[in-house]
Amino acid sequence: MTGWGIIAYSVVPVGILLMVLLLSDINFFMYIAQKILSAPVSIGSLRLNVAVIASSFCACLTLLSYAAVRRSMTKYHAAQPQVMPLRDYDKMKMFYDERNFWISVVGLLVWLSSWRLETLYRKRFEMAAAGMNRPSRSVLSRLSWIVAGCGVLLLADLPLCRANYKMQLSLHVTPGKEELLPTASACEGVFLGDAGTGCADFCQQVRLLSEERQSCVLFARKWHLLGRWAAQLFDQARDVQQDQSHVDKLFAKKTCAEVLRSVDRSNEAVDFLCSICAVLALLLAFAAFAQGLQEFIPQAKQRKD
C-alpha cells in the first residue's frame, strides 16, 4: 500500500469516525470523541491536540498535492497533440495527482470539522461552569496571535519548498528512473557525446529525465517565495546555475548510467527535517489562529467549603 493509500484508509476514516461521533448527539460517543481530539500537547501557553496536529498534516499535504496538480495540468496542456503516448502518460499522472489532492482536501475538511465540533462540545460545559458574564480577550491580544500565525505561515514556505521539490521528484522523475534502470547495465561507461546506436536512445531518455529534474527544481522555486530566495542563495554559494548549462556539464562529467542512478537523489536527512518542520510550522500557525479567534473562557472557581 502506498503512502496515499495509508492516508486514505487511516487518517481520513478516523477523522470521519470522530466527526460522526460528535454529530451523534449521544453523550457517551461525544465524550469519547472529545477526549481523543483534545488529547493535550502543550507548548508554552499554546494548547495543541490531536485535531490540530491532524489538521496541520492534512493542510501540508493539500498544499503540496495542489502544486503537483497544477504542474501535471501544465505539462498535459503543453504536450504536442501528435505525441499521443506522452499525453496519455501525463493524463495518467494528472489523474493520480488529482486523486491525491482530493484525498488531502477531504482529510483537511474532516479534521477541521472535527476540531470545531470538539471545541463547541467543550465550550458547552465551560460556559455553564463560568456563567454568562465572560470577559472577552482584548483586540490587541487577538491581533497579536493572528499576526504571529501569519508570520509562522510565511516561515513555513522554506521547508514547504523543499518538501514540494521532493514530492515532484518522486512523482515525475523516480518512475522514469525505475523504468530505465534495467537497461542501464548495457550502457555502462557510455557518455552522451559518444553514445553509439545501441545506447543513443538510452542516453537521450536519461537526458530528458535530467531536464525533468531541473524542471522540478524551477517549478518548486516558482511556487515558494522564501524558498526560492533561500535556494538561489545556496546556488550562488556553490556557484551553480540552474539552466541548460548545468545539465550539459553534468553529462560531460558523468556517464549516462551514472546520471540515471543519481537523477532523483537528494539529501534524505534534509528532506525528512524539512517535512517535519513544515508540519510543525503549520501546526503552530493553526494553534496561533485558534488562540486569536477563540473566545476567552475563564476557569470556573472552585467553591470553598
Coordinates of N, CA and C in Angstrom, one line a residue, residues 23 212 220:
L23 N -21.3 14.3 16.0 CA -22.6 14.6 15.5 C -23.8 13.7 15.9
E212 N 14.0 16.9 -16.7 CA 12.8 16.9 -15.9 C 13.1 17.2 -14.4
A220 N 9.3 24.1 -8.2 CA 9.2 24.3 -6.7 C 9.6 25.7 -6.3

